[in-house]
PDB file of C-alpha atoms in Angstrom:
ATOM      1  CA  MET L   1      90.777 143.959 134.075  1.00 86.00           C
ATOM      2  CA  LEU L   2      94.246 142.455 134.389  1.00 93.00           C
ATOM      3  CA  VAL L   3      96.722 144.972 135.781  1.00 94.00           C
ATOM      4  CA  CYS L   4     100.393 144.780 136.673  1.00 93.00           C
ATOM      5  CA  LYS L   5     102.048 147.433 138.837  1.00 94.00           C
ATOM      6  CA  ASN L   6     105.776 147.870 139.348  1.00 93.00           C
ATOM      7  CA  LEU L   7     106.339 144.325 138.146  1.00 93.00           C
ATOM      8  CA  SER L   8     109.886 142.982 138.277  1.00 91.00           C
ATOM      9  CA  TYR L   9     111.492 139.595 137.808  1.00 91.00           C
ATOM     10  CA  LYS L  10     115.060 138.855 138.844  1.00 87.00           C
ATOM     11  CA  TYR L  11     116.981 135.717 138.022  1.00 81.00           C
ATOM     12  CA  LYS L  12     117.957 134.029 141.287  1.00 77.00           C
ATOM     13  CA  LYS L  13     121.450 132.898 140.303  1.00 71.00           C
ATOM     14  CA  VAL L  14     122.619 136.180 138.775  1.00 70.00           C
ATOM     15  CA  ASN L  15     122.175 139.831 139.652  1.00 71.00           C
ATOM     16  CA  ASN L  16     120.162 140.626 136.516  1.00 81.00           C
ATOM     17  CA  TYR L  17     116.550 141.622 135.980  1.00 84.00           C
ATOM     18  CA  SER L  18     114.589 140.274 133.051  1.00 85.00           C
ATOM     19  CA  LEU L  19     111.760 142.685 133.951  1.00 89.00           C
ATOM     20  CA  TYR L  20     112.070 145.839 135.990  1.00 88.00           C
ATOM     21  CA  ASN L  21     109.330 148.129 137.292  1.00 89.00           C
ATOM     22  CA  ILE L  22     106.762 147.411 134.562  1.00 90.00           C
ATOM     23  CA  SER L  23     103.230 148.773 134.852  1.00 92.00           C
ATOM     24  CA  CYS L  24     100.486 148.114 132.308  1.00 91.00           C
ATOM     25  CA  GLU L  25      96.864 147.064 132.086  1.00 91.00           C
ATOM     26  CA  PHE L  26      94.664 144.914 129.865  1.00 91.00           C
ATOM     27  CA  PRO L  27      90.979 145.937 129.939  1.00 90.00           C
ATOM     28  CA  PHE L  28      88.485 143.120 129.459  1.00 90.00           C
ATOM     29  CA  GLY L  29      87.317 142.579 125.902  1.00 90.00           C
ATOM     30  CA  THR L  30      90.389 144.149 124.305  1.00 90.00           C
ATOM     31  CA  THR L  31      93.183 142.717 122.173  1.00 90.00           C
ATOM     32  CA  THR L  32      96.777 143.720 122.892  1.00 91.00           C
ATOM     33  CA  LEU L  33      99.824 142.966 120.753  1.00 90.00           C
ATOM     34  CA  LEU L  34     103.039 142.709 122.756  1.00 89.00           C
ATOM     35  CA  THR L  35     106.077 143.267 120.556  1.00 85.00           C
ATOM     36  CA  GLY L  36     109.783 143.642 121.159  1.00 81.00           C
ATOM     37  CA  SER L  37     113.162 142.225 120.240  1.00 80.00           C
ATOM     38  CA  SER L  38     114.339 138.769 121.269  1.00 80.00           C
ATOM     39  CA  GLY L  39     115.478 138.788 124.877  1.00 79.00           C
ATOM     40  CA  SER L  40     113.440 141.872 125.794  1.00 83.00           C
ATOM     41  CA  GLY L  41     111.398 139.991 128.392  1.00 86.00           C
ATOM     42  CA  LYS L  42     108.175 139.169 126.537  1.00 89.00           C
ATOM     43  CA  THR L  43     108.049 135.519 127.581  1.00 89.00           C
ATOM     44  CA  THR L  44     108.948 136.340 131.173  1.00 91.00           C
ATOM     45  CA  LEU L  45     106.166 138.930 131.296  1.00 93.00           C
ATOM     46  CA  ILE L  46     103.480 136.525 130.099  1.00 93.00           C
ATOM     47  CA  LYS L  47     104.675 133.890 132.569  1.00 93.00           C
ATOM     48  CA  CYS L  48     104.307 136.434 135.360  1.00 93.00           C
ATOM     49  CA  LEU L  49     100.859 137.479 134.127  1.00 94.00           C
ATOM     50  CA  SER L  50      99.726 133.848 134.169  1.00 92.00           C
ATOM     51  CA  GLY L  51     101.211 133.102 137.592  1.00 91.00           C
ATOM     52  CA  LEU L  52     104.017 130.862 136.336  1.00 91.00           C
ATOM     53  CA  CYS L  53     106.824 133.039 137.760  1.00 90.00           C
ATOM     54  CA  ASP L  54     107.444 134.264 141.302  1.00 90.00           C
ATOM     55  CA  TYR L  55     107.488 137.983 140.500  1.00 93.00           C
ATOM     56  CA  GLN L  56     108.088 141.109 142.541  1.00 93.00           C
ATOM     57  CA  GLY L  57     105.425 143.843 142.511  1.00 95.00           C
ATOM     58  CA  ASN L  58     101.762 143.176 141.827  1.00 96.00           C
ATOM     59  CA  VAL L  59      99.493 141.545 139.275  1.00 96.00           C
ATOM     60  CA  PHE L  60      95.777 142.122 139.858  1.00 96.00           C
ATOM     61  CA  LEU L  61      92.897 140.167 138.324  1.00 94.00           C
ATOM     62  CA  PHE L  62      89.361 141.314 139.243  1.00 91.00           C
ATOM     63  CA  GLY L  63      91.096 143.632 141.720  1.00 93.00           C
ATOM     64  CA  LYS L  64      92.691 140.699 143.569  1.00 95.00           C
ATOM     65  CA  GLU L  65      96.398 139.940 143.705  1.00 96.00           C
ATOM     66  CA  LEU L  66      97.098 136.996 141.388  1.00 95.00           C
ATOM     67  CA  LYS L  67      99.207 135.267 144.053  1.00 94.00           C
ATOM     68  CA  THR L  68      96.073 134.814 146.180  1.00 95.00           C
ATOM     69  CA  PHE L  69      94.504 132.620 143.461  1.00 94.00           C
ATOM     70  CA  ASN L  70      95.220 128.896 143.624  1.00 93.00           C
ATOM     71  CA  SER L  71      96.432 127.103 140.498  1.00 90.00           C
ATOM     72  CA  ILE L  72      92.945 125.964 139.489  1.00 92.00           C
ATOM     73  CA  GLU L  73      91.488 129.466 139.877  1.00 93.00           C
ATOM     74  CA  ARG L  74      94.330 130.914 137.798  1.00 93.00           C
ATOM     75  CA  SER L  75      93.968 128.378 134.988  1.00 91.00           C
ATOM     76  CA  ASN L  76      90.191 128.863 134.918  1.00 92.00           C
ATOM     77  CA  ASN L  77      90.635 132.597 134.327  1.00 94.00           C
ATOM     78  CA  ILE L  78      93.906 132.899 132.413  1.00 94.00           C
ATOM     79  CA  GLY L  79      94.793 130.601 129.530  1.00 94.00           C
ATOM     80  CA  ILE L  80      98.139 130.513 127.784  1.00 93.00           C
ATOM     81  CA  VAL L  81      99.136 128.819 124.529  1.00 93.00           C
ATOM     82  CA  PHE L  82     102.898 128.455 124.168  1.00 89.00           C
ATOM     83  CA  GLN L  83     104.729 127.987 120.882  1.00 86.00           C
ATOM     84  CA  ASP L  84     105.182 124.230 121.413  1.00 87.00           C
ATOM     85  CA  PHE L  85     101.489 123.789 122.409  1.00 90.00           C
ATOM     86  CA  ASN L  86     102.256 121.259 125.226  1.00 91.00           C
ATOM     87  CA  LEU L  87      99.677 118.695 124.086  1.00 95.00           C
ATOM     88  CA  PHE L  88      99.652 115.202 125.591  1.00 95.00           C
ATOM     89  CA  SER L  89     101.032 112.926 122.864  1.00 95.00           C
ATOM     90  CA  ASN L  90      99.106 109.886 124.146  1.00 97.00           C
ATOM     91  CA  LEU L  91      95.712 111.649 123.979  1.00 97.00           C
ATOM     92  CA  THR L  92      93.584 112.518 120.964  1.00 98.00           C
ATOM     93  CA  ALA L  93      92.633 116.109 120.161  1.00 97.00           C
ATOM     94  CA  LEU L  94      89.295 115.613 121.908  1.00 98.00           C
ATOM     95  CA  GLU L  95      90.850 113.894 124.931  1.00 97.00           C
ATOM     96  CA  ASN L  96      93.395 116.716 125.305  1.00 97.00           C
ATOM     97  CA  CYS L  97      90.483 119.137 125.717  1.00 97.00           C
ATOM     98  CA  ILE L  98      88.405 116.880 127.951  1.00 97.00           C
ATOM     99  CA  GLN L  99      91.240 116.044 130.334  1.00 95.00           C
ATOM    100  CA  PRO L 100      91.546 119.393 132.209  1.00 92.00           C
ATOM    101  CA  LEU L 101      87.790 119.607 132.697  1.00 95.00           C
ATOM    102  CA  VAL L 102      87.514 116.104 134.166  1.00 95.00           C
ATOM    103  CA  LYS L 103      90.809 115.872 136.069  1.00 93.00           C
ATOM    104  CA  VAL L 104      91.077 119.444 137.354  1.00 91.00           C
ATOM    105  CA  ASN L 105      87.581 120.945 137.321  1.00 92.00           C
ATOM    106  CA  LYS L 106      85.880 117.649 138.244  1.00 93.00           C
ATOM    107  CA  ILE L 107      83.237 118.004 135.520  1.00 94.00           C
ATOM    108  CA  THR L 108      81.441 114.858 134.363  1.00 96.00           C
ATOM    109  CA  TYR L 109      82.900 113.200 131.289  1.00 96.00           C
ATOM    110  CA  ALA L 110      79.691 113.662 129.303  1.00 97.00           C
ATOM    111  CA  LYS L 111      79.531 117.405 130.003  1.00 97.00           C
ATOM    112  CA  ALA L 112      83.256 117.823 129.364  1.00 97.00           C
ATOM    113  CA  LYS L 113      82.979 116.003 126.039  1.00 97.00           C
ATOM    114  CA  LYS L 114      80.091 118.227 124.957  1.00 97.00           C
ATOM    115  CA  THR L 115      82.007 121.419 125.838  1.00 96.00           C
ATOM    116  CA  ALA L 116      85.243 120.213 124.222  1.00 97.00           C
ATOM    117  CA  SER L 117      83.472 119.077 121.063  1.00 97.00           C
ATOM    118  CA  SER L 118      81.734 122.435 120.767  1.00 95.00           C
ATOM    119  CA  TRP L 119      84.966 124.425 120.914  1.00 94.00           C
ATOM    120  CA  LEU L 120      86.802 122.088 118.554  1.00 95.00           C
ATOM    121  CA  ASP L 121      83.910 122.502 116.128  1.00 94.00           C
ATOM    122  CA  LYS L 122      84.115 126.309 116.418  1.00 90.00           C
ATOM    123  CA  LEU L 123      87.840 126.114 115.701  1.00 91.00           C
ATOM    124  CA  ARG L 124      87.263 123.955 112.600  1.00 90.00           C
ATOM    125  CA  MET L 125      88.655 120.765 114.121  1.00 94.00           C
ATOM    126  CA  LYS L 126      85.504 118.642 114.015  1.00 93.00           C
ATOM    127  CA  ASP L 127      86.997 116.215 111.486  1.00 96.00           C
ATOM    128  CA  TYR L 128      90.207 115.748 113.492  1.00 97.00           C
ATOM    129  CA  ILE L 129      88.983 115.159 117.054  1.00 97.00           C
ATOM    130  CA  ASN L 130      90.145 111.523 117.115  1.00 97.00           C
ATOM    131  CA  ARG L 131      93.634 112.209 115.811  1.00 97.00           C
ATOM    132  CA  TYR L 132      96.728 112.231 117.993  1.00 98.00           C
ATOM    133  CA  PRO L 133      99.119 115.223 118.018  1.00 96.00           C
ATOM    134  CA  ASN L 134     101.637 113.457 115.758  1.00 96.00           C
ATOM    135  CA  GLN L 135      98.857 113.153 113.166  1.00 97.00           C
ATOM    136  CA  LEU L 136      98.132 116.895 113.143  1.00 95.00           C
ATOM    137  CA  SER L 137      99.777 119.841 111.409  1.00 92.00           C
ATOM    138  CA  GLY L 138     101.225 122.743 113.367  1.00 89.00           C
ATOM    139  CA  GLY L 139      98.138 124.866 112.772  1.00 90.00           C
ATOM    140  CA  GLN L 140      95.848 122.021 113.860  1.00 93.00           C
ATOM    141  CA  LYS L 141      97.856 121.436 117.056  1.00 94.00           C
ATOM    142  CA  GLN L 142      97.558 125.130 117.792  1.00 92.00           C
ATOM    143  CA  ARG L 143      93.771 125.005 117.466  1.00 93.00           C
ATOM    144  CA  VAL L 144      93.607 122.054 119.859  1.00 96.00           C
ATOM    145  CA  ALA L 145      95.740 123.991 122.364  1.00 94.00           C
ATOM    146  CA  LEU L 146      93.412 126.974 121.957  1.00 94.00           C
ATOM    147  CA  ALA L 147      90.346 124.811 122.513  1.00 95.00           C
ATOM    148  CA  ARG L 148      91.936 123.283 125.624  1.00 95.00           C
ATOM    149  CA  SER L 149      92.166 126.750 127.174  1.00 93.00           C
ATOM    150  CA  LEU L 150      88.786 127.943 125.952  1.00 93.00           C
ATOM    151  CA  VAL L 151      86.824 124.984 127.348  1.00 95.00           C
ATOM    152  CA  LYS L 152      87.450 126.449 130.802  1.00 92.00           C
ATOM    153  CA  LYS L 153      85.777 129.722 129.796  1.00 90.00           C
ATOM    154  CA  VAL L 154      88.889 131.760 130.487  1.00 91.00           C
ATOM    155  CA  GLN L 155      88.503 135.535 130.692  1.00 90.00           C
ATOM    156  CA  PHE L 156      92.016 136.203 129.477  1.00 94.00           C
ATOM    157  CA  LEU L 157      93.950 134.332 126.779  1.00 95.00           C
ATOM    158  CA  ILE L 158      97.660 134.696 126.034  1.00 95.00           C
ATOM    159  CA  LEU L 159      99.080 133.557 122.695  1.00 94.00           C
ATOM    160  CA  ASP L 160     102.862 133.233 122.533  1.00 92.00           C
ATOM    161  CA  GLU L 161     104.159 133.878 118.988  1.00 89.00           C
ATOM    162  CA  PRO L 162     101.102 132.209 117.400  1.00 89.00           C
ATOM    163  CA  THR L 163     102.241 132.703 113.788  1.00 84.00           C
ATOM    164  CA  SER L 164     105.880 131.671 114.250  1.00 82.00           C
ATOM    165  CA  SER L 165     105.566 128.133 112.839  1.00 75.00           C
ATOM    166  CA  LEU L 166     102.571 128.516 110.524  1.00 81.00           C
ATOM    167  CA  ASP L 167     102.426 128.479 106.765  1.00 81.00           C
ATOM    168  CA  ARG L 168     100.531 131.168 104.870  1.00 82.00           C
ATOM    169  CA  GLN L 169      97.194 129.318 104.799  1.00 85.00           C
ATOM    170  CA  SER L 170      97.379 128.419 108.502  1.00 84.00           C
ATOM    171  CA  ASN L 171      98.219 132.043 109.245  1.00 83.00           C
ATOM    172  CA  ILE L 172      95.077 133.191 107.420  1.00 85.00           C
ATOM    173  CA  GLU L 173      93.001 130.643 109.348  1.00 87.00           C
ATOM    174  CA  LEU L 174      94.516 131.806 112.655  1.00 87.00           C
ATOM    175  CA  LEU L 175      93.552 135.410 111.921  1.00 87.00           C
ATOM    176  CA  ALA L 176      89.959 134.282 111.352  1.00 87.00           C
ATOM    177  CA  ILE L 177      90.017 132.426 114.680  1.00 88.00           C
ATOM    178  CA  ILE L 178      91.377 135.463 116.507  1.00 89.00           C
ATOM    179  CA  ASN L 179      88.586 137.569 115.028  1.00 87.00           C
ATOM    180  CA  THR L 180      86.090 134.986 116.318  1.00 87.00           C
ATOM    181  CA  LEU L 181      87.615 135.150 119.796  1.00 89.00           C
ATOM    182  CA  GLN L 182      87.396 138.945 119.702  1.00 87.00           C
ATOM    183  CA  GLN L 183      83.699 138.668 118.874  1.00 87.00           C
ATOM    184  CA  GLU L 184      83.296 136.275 121.834  1.00 86.00           C
ATOM    185  CA  GLY L 185      84.583 139.097 124.055  1.00 88.00           C
ATOM    186  CA  ILE L 186      87.699 137.246 125.187  1.00 91.00           C
ATOM    187  CA  THR L 187      90.572 139.457 126.303  1.00 93.00           C
ATOM    188  CA  LEU L 188      93.627 138.624 124.208  1.00 93.00           C
ATOM    189  CA  LEU L 189      97.321 139.263 124.724  1.00 94.00           C
ATOM    190  CA  ILE L 190      99.294 138.221 121.664  1.00 92.00           C
ATOM    191  CA  VAL L 191     103.091 138.084 121.852  1.00 91.00           C
ATOM    192  CA  THR L 192     104.491 138.454 118.368  1.00 86.00           C
ATOM    193  CA  HIS L 193     107.326 139.453 116.089  1.00 79.00           C
ATOM    194  CA  ASP L 194     104.854 139.429 113.193  1.00 77.00           C
ATOM    195  CA  ARG L 195     104.090 143.098 112.573  1.00 68.00           C
ATOM    196  CA  SER L 196     101.569 142.127 109.888  1.00 70.00           C
ATOM    197  CA  LEU L 197      99.153 141.168 112.664  1.00 74.00           C
ATOM    198  CA  ILE L 198      98.722 144.873 113.375  1.00 69.00           C
ATOM    199  CA  LYS L 199      97.440 145.377 109.832  1.00 75.00           C
ATOM    200  CA  ASN L 200      95.258 142.281 109.634  1.00 76.00           C
ATOM    201  CA  LEU L 201      93.473 142.380 112.987  1.00 77.00           C
ATOM    202  CA  GLY L 202      90.738 144.785 113.962  1.00 68.00           C
ATOM    203  CA  LYS L 203      91.069 147.309 116.765  1.00 73.00           C
ATOM    204  CA  VAL L 204      94.060 146.408 118.918  1.00 80.00           C
ATOM    205  CA  ASN L 205      96.251 147.972 121.563  1.00 83.00           C
ATOM    206  CA  ARG L 206      99.994 147.723 121.211  1.00 79.00           C
ATOM    207  CA  LEU L 207     102.711 147.454 123.839  1.00 83.00           C
ATOM    208  CA  GLU L 208     106.425 147.566 123.071  1.00 82.00           C
ATOM    209  CA  MET L 209     108.643 145.832 125.643  1.00 82.00           C
ATOM    210  CA  GLU L 210     111.469 148.313 125.243  1.00 78.00           C
ATOM    211  CA  GLU L 211     109.055 151.132 126.086  1.00 79.00           C
ATOM    212  CA  LEU L 212     107.599 149.288 129.096  1.00 81.00           C
ATOM    213  CA  GLN L 213     110.926 148.574 130.743  1.00 69.00           C
ATOM    214  CA  VAL L 214     112.114 151.175 133.266  1.00 55.00           C
ATOM    215  CA  TYR L 215     115.745 150.774 134.251  1.00 45.00           C
ATOM    216  CA  HIS L 216     117.704 152.083 137.219  1.00 39.00           C
ATOM    217  CA  ASN L 217     121.161 151.249 138.621  1.00 33.00           C
ATOM    218  CA  SER L 218     122.383 150.341 135.166  1.00 37.00           C
ATOM    219  CA  GLU L 219     125.551 148.733 136.498  1.00 34.00           C
ATOM    220  CA  ALA L 220     123.497 146.093 138.291  1.00 33.00           C
ATOM    221  CA  ILE L 221     120.654 145.695 135.787  1.00 37.00           C
ATOM    222  CA  ARG L 222     121.289 144.501 132.278  1.00 41.00           C
ATOM    223  CA  LYS L 223     118.587 145.022 129.657  1.00 40.00           C
ATOM    224  CA  GLY L 224     117.296 142.148 127.592  1.00 38.00           C
ATOM    225  CA  VAL L 225     118.508 139.235 129.704  1.00 35.00           C
TER     226      VAL L 225
END
């Protein structure tokens, strides 16, 4: 289970909190939709949950404080796919998925290629593995970014606004992929403005940022920064 307790994040240069005193949990094998207005702190929260922000309070994974994990341990357990996908433009789809296994996890190239090819096949990218990011559509880039996280057998996967730049057909394909990931038992946290996801996915939990935030000393803390 991934748990955060009394989680806060304060911008260093100003006296404002983006997150204040948030507590929530994400049981393994569940899917959670995180909704809320722009500026409510959704992106900051997922950065804290993935160890990308120096937060106050606690985030526990497997009962251990996330700050005690090194960067490799964090990335092997928690994957995150941002809206811009962050693919290497000079690498093919397959190479983008092989690279973290070989460079970071020190897996042999042959084994890494087999694992990467398997996930790209599952995500319906078999025919595009030798294409570069500039030769792929938005939905195809997203699937490569998903595969790049999944090759490391992450326990927890965060998707940041996954439908924001997709056309209708790509959206339908993404929903099918999410259902596949649910069946694989992967814990999902999906940040979204797309309320239709609630209708089109199976059993999900739902968290609203405005309901999570607990504010005190209102003169010093400004909501939605």
